Amino acid sequence: MIPPIAWLQPWQVWATITSWNSGSGVADQSGKPNPLHLLNRYRLEHFHAHCTLIEQLFLRHWETHLHTKSPDPSTSNWACILIDDRATQHTKTCILNTLLMTRLKAAVTIYTPASKREAFANLTEPFGQFVKIETLDRHGVSDSLGWSKYNNLLKSSLFWKELSAQQILIFQPDALLIQPLELDELHFDFAGAPWNKGRVTSCEFPTYNPSLQRTGSNWVNQALCQTVPDQTNNGNGGLSIRNPRLMQTICEDHGQASPDDEAEDIFFARFVGHAAYQAKLPSQDVLNRLFNESSYSDSSGFHGSWYYLDASEQARLYEKHAKHVIGMLLGLG
């Protein structure tokens, strides 16, 4: 007798979408997990595999090149911000890629609990002249940095007040810049990947009986961006451009009233368009060319898009990234 499959538990299959299949979308009455959650685990590992290949084939050469470079403090008024507590090889790849795609015009600052500082220092030591590490203890984060602490940190005016750069690029380890950003042209106060509230996608899974004979199909639907307020499009915070002074002001004006479980990007998106702030925001066309997440565009970067896009669309983004990395490194000579 073949032993039963040891299905991954729901907490082992991280997903950011909401499924419309059976209740919470985690498991059906047979105890089997929602197939979409298993597919999303595959998609996540596919993203990690892409990043690993990019690092092993190309970014190692970029890292070696950085040994010969020194920061130029006069290059720009930008900073790239990573807020995370996972000092992994994957995170290192994302940092190297961000330095490449910003052409060293913006150094990277990592915000992490003090307990993780040494690990990040060791991780980035080969190019440490382009990386600054700040601890979060003064913000009440001394151990781990979960979803709630991350969002509450970014809804704190004190955090934004500490930032001296005129503009920042926030990037998370599940985001990638896939072509160079023209920083001198991106003087926006807030710009993140467009949300697509109301979009519903369907995914077909073949079904089989215990004899492994095909019995039909199971269609699993997913409704995207359900927690996003109506008429809100700009934008997802995982890969985003921010004006720290505007973020600080919005936090001072509205931060205390934001629920603890409100995502920071939704919080800011509710207010950046208010006339009182006179924020410079990108048009829809510019936004689509910048970043994407839940709908495809020929963008300069993506955040978690593999959970939402068709496989052929995501493949185009991966290949576009590889081509730009290759071209930039060949350009170095």
Tab-separated table of C-alpha atoms in Angstrom:
chain	number	residue	atom	x	y	z
A	1	MET	CA	0.000	0.000	0.000
A	2	ILE	CA	1.321	3.423	-0.982
A	3	PRO	CA	1.560	5.714	2.052
A	4	PRO	CA	-0.530	8.884	1.918
A	5	ILE	CA	1.082	12.062	0.632
A	6	ALA	CA	2.454	14.263	3.408
A	7	TRP	CA	0.870	17.469	2.197
A	8	LEU	CA	2.463	20.730	3.225
A	9	GLN	CA	0.630	22.398	6.048
A	10	PRO	CA	-1.059	25.730	5.242
A	11	TRP	CA	1.550	27.695	7.178
A	12	GLN	CA	4.246	26.127	4.994
A	13	VAL	CA	2.637	27.365	1.796
A	14	TRP	CA	2.900	31.119	1.991
A	15	ALA	CA	0.615	33.016	-0.366
A	16	THR	CA	-0.574	36.588	-0.639
A	17	ILE	CA	-3.761	35.976	-2.546
A	18	THR	CA	-7.282	35.090	-1.496
A	19	SER	CA	-8.777	32.000	-3.100
A	20	TRP	CA	-12.467	31.433	-3.792
A	21	ASN	CA	-12.581	27.661	-3.731
A	22	SER	CA	-13.643	26.306	-0.358
A	23	GLY	CA	-13.995	28.476	2.690
A	24	SER	CA	-10.597	29.941	3.452
A	25	GLY	CA	-9.102	28.311	0.382
A	26	VAL	CA	-6.654	26.282	2.474
A	27	ALA	CA	-8.170	22.792	2.243
A	28	ASP	CA	-11.271	21.033	0.951
A	29	GLN	CA	-13.366	18.492	2.830
A	30	SER	CA	-10.971	15.664	1.920
A	31	GLY	CA	-8.218	17.382	3.877
A	32	LYS	CA	-6.192	18.059	0.766
A	33	PRO	CA	-4.757	21.576	0.402
A	34	ASN	CA	-5.993	24.010	-2.158
A	35	PRO	CA	-3.974	23.222	-5.309
A	36	LEU	CA	-3.428	26.919	-5.921
A	37	HIS	CA	-1.468	27.215	-2.691
A	38	LEU	CA	0.779	24.356	-3.788
A	39	LEU	CA	1.262	25.966	-7.183
A	40	ASN	CA	2.154	29.232	-5.479
A	41	ARG	CA	4.838	27.429	-3.492
A	42	TYR	CA	6.256	26.231	-6.810
A	43	ARG	CA	6.082	29.760	-8.208
A	44	LEU	CA	7.909	31.145	-5.183
A	45	GLU	CA	10.696	28.586	-5.582
A	46	HIS	CA	10.824	29.376	-9.314
A	47	PHE	CA	11.472	33.014	-8.402
A	48	HIS	CA	14.223	31.962	-5.991
A	49	ALA	CA	15.729	29.759	-8.709
A	50	HIS	CA	15.763	32.701	-11.138
A	51	CYS	CA	17.543	34.869	-8.576
A	52	THR	CA	20.057	32.111	-7.818
A	53	LEU	CA	20.918	31.715	-11.500
A	54	ILE	CA	21.268	35.467	-11.978
A	55	GLU	CA	23.627	35.608	-8.999
A	56	GLN	CA	25.716	32.592	-9.951
A	57	LEU	CA	26.020	33.446	-13.642
A	58	PHE	CA	26.258	37.231	-13.550
A	59	LEU	CA	26.025	39.136	-10.283
A	60	ARG	CA	29.159	37.494	-8.895
A	61	HIS	CA	31.046	39.414	-11.574
A	62	TRP	CA	29.280	42.609	-10.472
A	63	GLU	CA	30.261	41.909	-6.868
A	64	THR	CA	33.891	41.541	-7.950
A	65	HIS	CA	33.649	44.813	-9.871
A	66	LEU	CA	32.398	46.578	-6.750
A	67	HIS	CA	35.702	45.815	-5.016
A	68	THR	CA	37.289	48.461	-7.243
A	69	LYS	CA	34.633	51.123	-6.682
A	70	SER	CA	34.076	53.735	-4.010
A	71	PRO	CA	30.832	55.550	-3.241
A	72	ASP	CA	30.375	59.004	-4.721
A	73	PRO	CA	28.349	60.962	-2.149
A	74	SER	CA	27.458	63.612	-4.719
A	75	THR	CA	25.800	61.255	-7.193
A	76	SER	CA	22.168	61.707	-6.134
A	77	ASN	CA	19.678	62.475	-3.387
A	78	TRP	CA	18.339	58.938	-3.424
A	79	ALA	CA	18.601	56.033	-1.006
A	80	CYS	CA	17.457	52.428	-1.375
A	81	ILE	CA	15.809	51.032	1.758
A	82	LEU	CA	15.514	47.379	2.757
A	83	ILE	CA	13.657	46.605	5.991
A	84	ASP	CA	14.160	42.933	6.797
A	85	ASP	CA	15.620	40.450	9.266
A	86	ARG	CA	16.595	37.644	6.861
A	87	ALA	CA	20.305	37.769	6.067
A	88	THR	CA	20.164	35.111	3.360
A	89	GLN	CA	21.941	34.574	0.070
A	90	HIS	CA	18.712	35.491	-1.677
A	91	THR	CA	18.611	38.830	0.145
A	92	LYS	CA	22.218	39.461	-0.880
A	93	THR	CA	21.255	38.860	-4.512
A	94	CYS	CA	18.434	41.395	-4.258
A	95	ILE	CA	20.814	43.981	-2.770
A	96	LEU	CA	23.436	43.446	-5.476
A	97	ASN	CA	20.763	43.659	-8.149
A	98	THR	CA	19.409	46.914	-6.706
A	99	LEU	CA	22.885	48.467	-6.672
A	100	LEU	CA	23.304	47.450	-10.309
A	101	MET	CA	19.921	48.687	-11.502
A	102	THR	CA	20.428	52.050	-9.801
A	103	ARG	CA	23.960	52.314	-11.276
A	104	LEU	CA	25.440	52.996	-7.810
A	105	LYS	CA	23.616	56.320	-7.732
A	106	ALA	CA	21.888	55.314	-4.504
A	107	ALA	CA	23.445	53.408	-1.625
A	108	VAL	CA	21.456	50.746	0.225
A	109	THR	CA	20.446	51.126	3.851
A	110	ILE	CA	19.287	47.984	5.669
A	111	TYR	CA	17.025	48.382	8.693
A	112	THR	CA	17.061	45.293	10.868
A	113	PRO	CA	16.894	44.253	14.550
A	114	ALA	CA	20.198	44.582	16.417
A	115	SER	CA	20.365	40.806	16.754
A	116	LYS	CA	20.661	40.552	12.954
A	117	ARG	CA	23.176	43.338	12.418
A	118	GLU	CA	26.259	41.117	12.452
A	119	ALA	CA	24.704	38.650	10.029
A	120	PHE	CA	23.928	41.423	7.556
A	121	ALA	CA	27.387	42.940	8.022
A	122	ASN	CA	28.979	39.593	7.148
A	123	LEU	CA	26.598	39.100	4.219
A	124	THR	CA	27.388	42.460	2.610
A	125	GLU	CA	31.045	42.751	3.647
A	126	PRO	CA	32.433	42.318	0.078
A	127	PHE	CA	30.604	45.490	-1.007
A	128	GLY	CA	30.047	47.043	2.401
A	129	GLN	CA	31.124	50.495	1.210
A	130	PHE	CA	27.754	50.746	-0.566
A	131	VAL	CA	25.652	49.437	2.329
A	132	LYS	CA	24.694	51.008	5.629
A	133	ILE	CA	23.077	48.987	8.406
A	134	GLU	CA	20.725	50.601	10.920
A	135	THR	CA	19.178	48.796	13.874
A	136	LEU	CA	15.524	49.068	14.839
A	137	ASP	CA	15.758	48.791	18.616
A	138	ARG	CA	14.911	52.460	19.083
A	139	HIS	CA	11.691	51.738	17.196
A	140	GLY	CA	10.762	48.920	19.536
A	141	VAL	CA	11.884	46.098	17.210
A	142	SER	CA	14.572	44.095	18.976
A	143	ASP	CA	14.069	40.505	17.877
A	144	SER	CA	12.151	39.534	14.736
A	145	LEU	CA	10.420	41.676	12.168
A	146	GLY	CA	7.047	40.287	11.137
A	147	TRP	CA	4.262	41.702	9.000
A	148	SER	CA	2.666	43.689	11.829
A	149	LYS	CA	5.903	45.267	13.073
A	150	TYR	CA	6.940	46.132	9.522
A	151	ASN	CA	3.707	47.948	8.809
A	152	ASN	CA	3.588	49.769	12.125
A	153	LEU	CA	7.190	50.887	11.639
A	154	LEU	CA	6.398	52.468	8.283
A	155	LYS	CA	3.318	54.153	9.735
A	156	SER	CA	5.514	55.861	12.325
A	157	SER	CA	6.499	59.474	11.652
A	158	LEU	CA	9.702	58.964	13.675
A	159	PHE	CA	10.982	56.430	11.164
A	160	TRP	CA	10.525	58.773	8.211
A	161	LYS	CA	11.935	61.715	10.139
A	162	GLU	CA	15.263	59.881	10.434
A	163	LEU	CA	15.684	59.553	6.673
A	164	SER	CA	17.840	62.283	5.178
A	165	ALA	CA	17.490	61.344	1.489
A	166	GLN	CA	15.101	63.440	-0.568
A	167	GLN	CA	13.691	60.341	-2.223
A	168	ILE	CA	13.891	56.652	-1.482
A	169	LEU	CA	13.283	53.374	-3.214
A	170	ILE	CA	11.848	50.719	-0.918
A	171	PHE	CA	12.532	47.163	-2.047
A	172	GLN	CA	11.703	43.847	-0.423
A	173	PRO	CA	13.341	40.460	-1.035
A	174	ASP	CA	10.354	39.368	-3.129
A	175	ALA	CA	10.865	42.295	-5.517
A	176	LEU	CA	13.319	42.831	-8.357
A	177	LEU	CA	14.324	45.727	-10.540
A	178	ILE	CA	14.662	44.211	-14.008
A	179	GLN	CA	16.060	47.186	-15.911
A	180	PRO	CA	17.911	50.330	-14.830
A	181	LEU	CA	15.904	53.123	-13.238
A	182	GLU	CA	16.419	56.657	-14.487
A	183	LEU	CA	16.449	58.143	-11.010
A	184	ASP	CA	16.859	61.716	-12.238
A	185	GLU	CA	13.461	61.431	-13.934
A	186	LEU	CA	11.519	59.845	-11.072
A	187	HIS	CA	10.748	62.739	-8.761
A	188	PHE	CA	7.468	61.302	-7.546
A	189	ASP	CA	6.215	61.531	-3.991
A	190	PHE	CA	4.675	58.067	-4.076
A	191	ALA	CA	4.694	55.378	-6.758
A	192	GLY	CA	4.055	51.663	-6.351
A	193	ALA	CA	2.855	48.816	-8.523
A	194	PRO	CA	-0.776	49.331	-9.579
A	195	TRP	CA	-3.421	47.405	-7.718
A	196	ASN	CA	-6.150	45.661	-9.680
A	197	LYS	CA	-9.103	45.433	-7.349
A	198	GLY	CA	-11.967	43.496	-8.889
A	199	ARG	CA	-9.797	41.356	-11.111
A	200	VAL	CA	-10.537	37.638	-10.846
A	201	THR	CA	-8.255	35.031	-12.361
A	202	SER	CA	-8.955	31.333	-12.931
A	203	CYS	CA	-6.500	28.465	-12.857
A	204	GLU	CA	-7.296	24.966	-14.166
A	205	PHE	CA	-5.928	21.916	-12.382
A	206	PRO	CA	-6.402	18.423	-13.841
A	207	THR	CA	-8.055	15.969	-11.459
A	208	TYR	CA	-7.287	12.258	-11.103
A	209	ASN	CA	-8.760	9.296	-9.254
A	210	PRO	CA	-6.741	6.915	-7.004
A	211	SER	CA	-5.869	4.869	-10.123
A	212	LEU	CA	-4.350	8.055	-11.597
A	213	GLN	CA	-6.922	8.173	-14.375
A	214	ARG	CA	-7.862	11.663	-15.472
A	215	THR	CA	-11.339	12.553	-14.205
A	216	GLY	CA	-11.722	16.153	-15.247
A	217	SER	CA	-10.654	19.596	-14.091
A	218	ASN	CA	-10.829	21.697	-10.970
A	219	TRP	CA	-11.012	25.438	-11.578
A	220	VAL	CA	-9.762	27.625	-8.762
A	221	ASN	CA	-10.568	31.322	-8.851
A	222	GLN	CA	-8.761	34.076	-7.034
A	223	ALA	CA	-9.975	37.592	-6.387
A	224	LEU	CA	-7.147	40.094	-6.291
A	225	CYS	CA	-6.511	43.069	-4.027
A	226	GLN	CA	-9.708	42.645	-2.010
A	227	THR	CA	-8.459	44.705	0.941
A	228	VAL	CA	-7.593	47.702	-1.232
A	229	PRO	CA	-10.069	50.601	-0.915
A	230	ASP	CA	-12.204	51.395	-3.956
A	231	GLN	CA	-10.749	53.853	-6.461
A	232	THR	CA	-7.237	53.214	-5.129
A	233	ASN	CA	-4.650	52.215	-7.697
A	234	ASN	CA	-1.240	53.586	-6.644
A	235	GLY	CA	0.254	51.520	-5.233
A	236	ASN	CA	1.878	48.479	-3.721
A	237	GLY	CA	4.681	49.288	-1.284
A	238	GLY	CA	6.954	46.252	-1.757
A	239	LEU	CA	8.790	48.028	-4.585
A	240	SER	CA	7.995	51.699	-4.401
A	241	ILE	CA	9.256	55.263	-4.660
A	242	ARG	CA	8.611	57.533	-1.675
A	243	ASN	CA	9.189	61.100	-0.559
A	244	PRO	CA	10.147	60.694	3.126
A	245	ARG	CA	8.909	64.168	4.061
A	246	LEU	CA	5.449	63.484	2.661
A	247	MET	CA	5.360	60.075	4.339
A	248	GLN	CA	6.301	61.745	7.634
A	249	THR	CA	3.574	64.361	7.284
A	250	ILE	CA	0.880	61.798	6.499
A	251	CYS	CA	1.958	59.732	9.508
A	252	GLU	CA	1.820	62.801	11.749
A	253	ASP	CA	-1.651	63.680	10.452
A	254	HIS	CA	-3.254	60.232	10.291
A	255	GLY	CA	-0.954	57.554	11.712
A	256	GLN	CA	-2.605	57.335	15.127
A	257	ALA	CA	-5.971	56.559	13.516
A	258	SER	CA	-4.665	53.737	11.334
A	259	PRO	CA	-5.674	50.262	12.583
A	260	ASP	CA	-2.782	48.015	13.588
A	261	ASP	CA	-3.776	45.514	10.908
A	262	GLU	CA	-3.824	48.071	8.086
A	263	ALA	CA	-1.010	47.558	5.578
A	264	GLU	CA	1.268	50.574	5.359
A	265	ASP	CA	0.945	50.935	1.583
A	266	ILE	CA	-2.849	50.989	1.792
A	267	PHE	CA	-2.577	53.551	4.579
A	268	PHE	CA	-0.463	55.901	2.476
A	269	ALA	CA	-2.476	55.283	-0.683
A	270	ARG	CA	-5.615	56.506	1.109
A	271	PHE	CA	-4.078	59.946	1.670
A	272	VAL	CA	-1.411	60.769	-0.929
A	273	GLY	CA	-4.024	61.971	-3.383
A	274	HIS	CA	-5.557	64.523	-1.014
A	275	ALA	CA	-5.327	68.024	-2.420
A	276	ALA	CA	-3.834	69.378	0.806
A	277	TYR	CA	-0.602	67.429	0.195
A	278	GLN	CA	-0.120	68.529	-3.414
A	279	ALA	CA	1.778	65.324	-4.059
A	280	LYS	CA	3.484	64.693	-7.363
A	281	LEU	CA	2.080	61.352	-8.485
A	282	PRO	CA	2.740	59.403	-11.689
A	283	SER	CA	0.144	58.965	-14.408
A	284	GLN	CA	-1.298	55.507	-14.969
A	285	ASP	CA	0.914	55.006	-18.014
A	286	VAL	CA	4.057	55.936	-16.083
A	287	LEU	CA	3.008	53.726	-13.182
A	288	ASN	CA	2.594	50.749	-15.508
A	289	ARG	CA	6.061	51.319	-16.951
A	290	LEU	CA	7.591	51.471	-13.478
A	291	PHE	CA	6.442	48.407	-11.557
A	292	ASN	CA	3.916	45.608	-11.720
A	293	GLU	CA	2.425	43.050	-9.403
A	294	SER	CA	-1.094	41.774	-10.120
A	295	SER	CA	-1.302	42.595	-13.838
A	296	TYR	CA	1.299	42.403	-16.581
A	297	SER	CA	3.097	45.396	-17.999
A	298	ASP	CA	6.481	45.842	-19.640
A	299	SER	CA	7.800	47.393	-16.469
A	300	SER	CA	11.147	48.221	-14.867
A	301	GLY	CA	10.506	45.992	-11.868
A	302	PHE	CA	8.056	43.659	-10.181
A	303	HIS	CA	6.933	42.703	-6.706
A	304	GLY	CA	5.486	39.233	-6.109
A	305	SER	CA	4.103	39.153	-9.650
A	306	TRP	CA	4.679	35.406	-10.050
A	307	TYR	CA	1.677	34.804	-7.767
A	308	TYR	CA	-0.673	36.586	-10.149
A	309	LEU	CA	0.641	36.593	-13.703
A	310	ASP	CA	0.335	33.987	-16.393
A	311	ALA	CA	3.456	31.838	-16.674
A	312	SER	CA	4.306	33.242	-20.110
A	313	GLU	CA	4.038	36.813	-18.793
A	314	GLN	CA	6.286	36.120	-15.828
A	315	ALA	CA	8.761	34.339	-18.101
A	316	ARG	CA	9.050	37.501	-20.203
A	317	LEU	CA	9.913	39.483	-17.070
A	318	TYR	CA	12.559	36.954	-16.022
A	319	GLU	CA	14.167	37.003	-19.463
A	320	LYS	CA	14.030	40.780	-19.695
A	321	HIS	CA	15.865	40.923	-16.376
A	322	ALA	CA	18.538	38.492	-17.541
A	323	LYS	CA	19.099	40.421	-20.782
A	324	HIS	CA	19.543	43.741	-18.982
A	325	VAL	CA	21.935	42.230	-16.435
A	326	ILE	CA	23.982	40.673	-19.254
A	327	GLY	CA	24.040	43.906	-21.245
A	328	MET	CA	25.060	46.040	-18.268
A	329	LEU	CA	27.889	43.730	-17.246
A	330	LEU	CA	29.164	43.522	-20.830
A	331	GLY	CA	29.101	47.314	-20.869
A	332	LEU	CA	31.514	47.392	-17.949
A	333	GLY	CA	34.104	45.835	-20.203
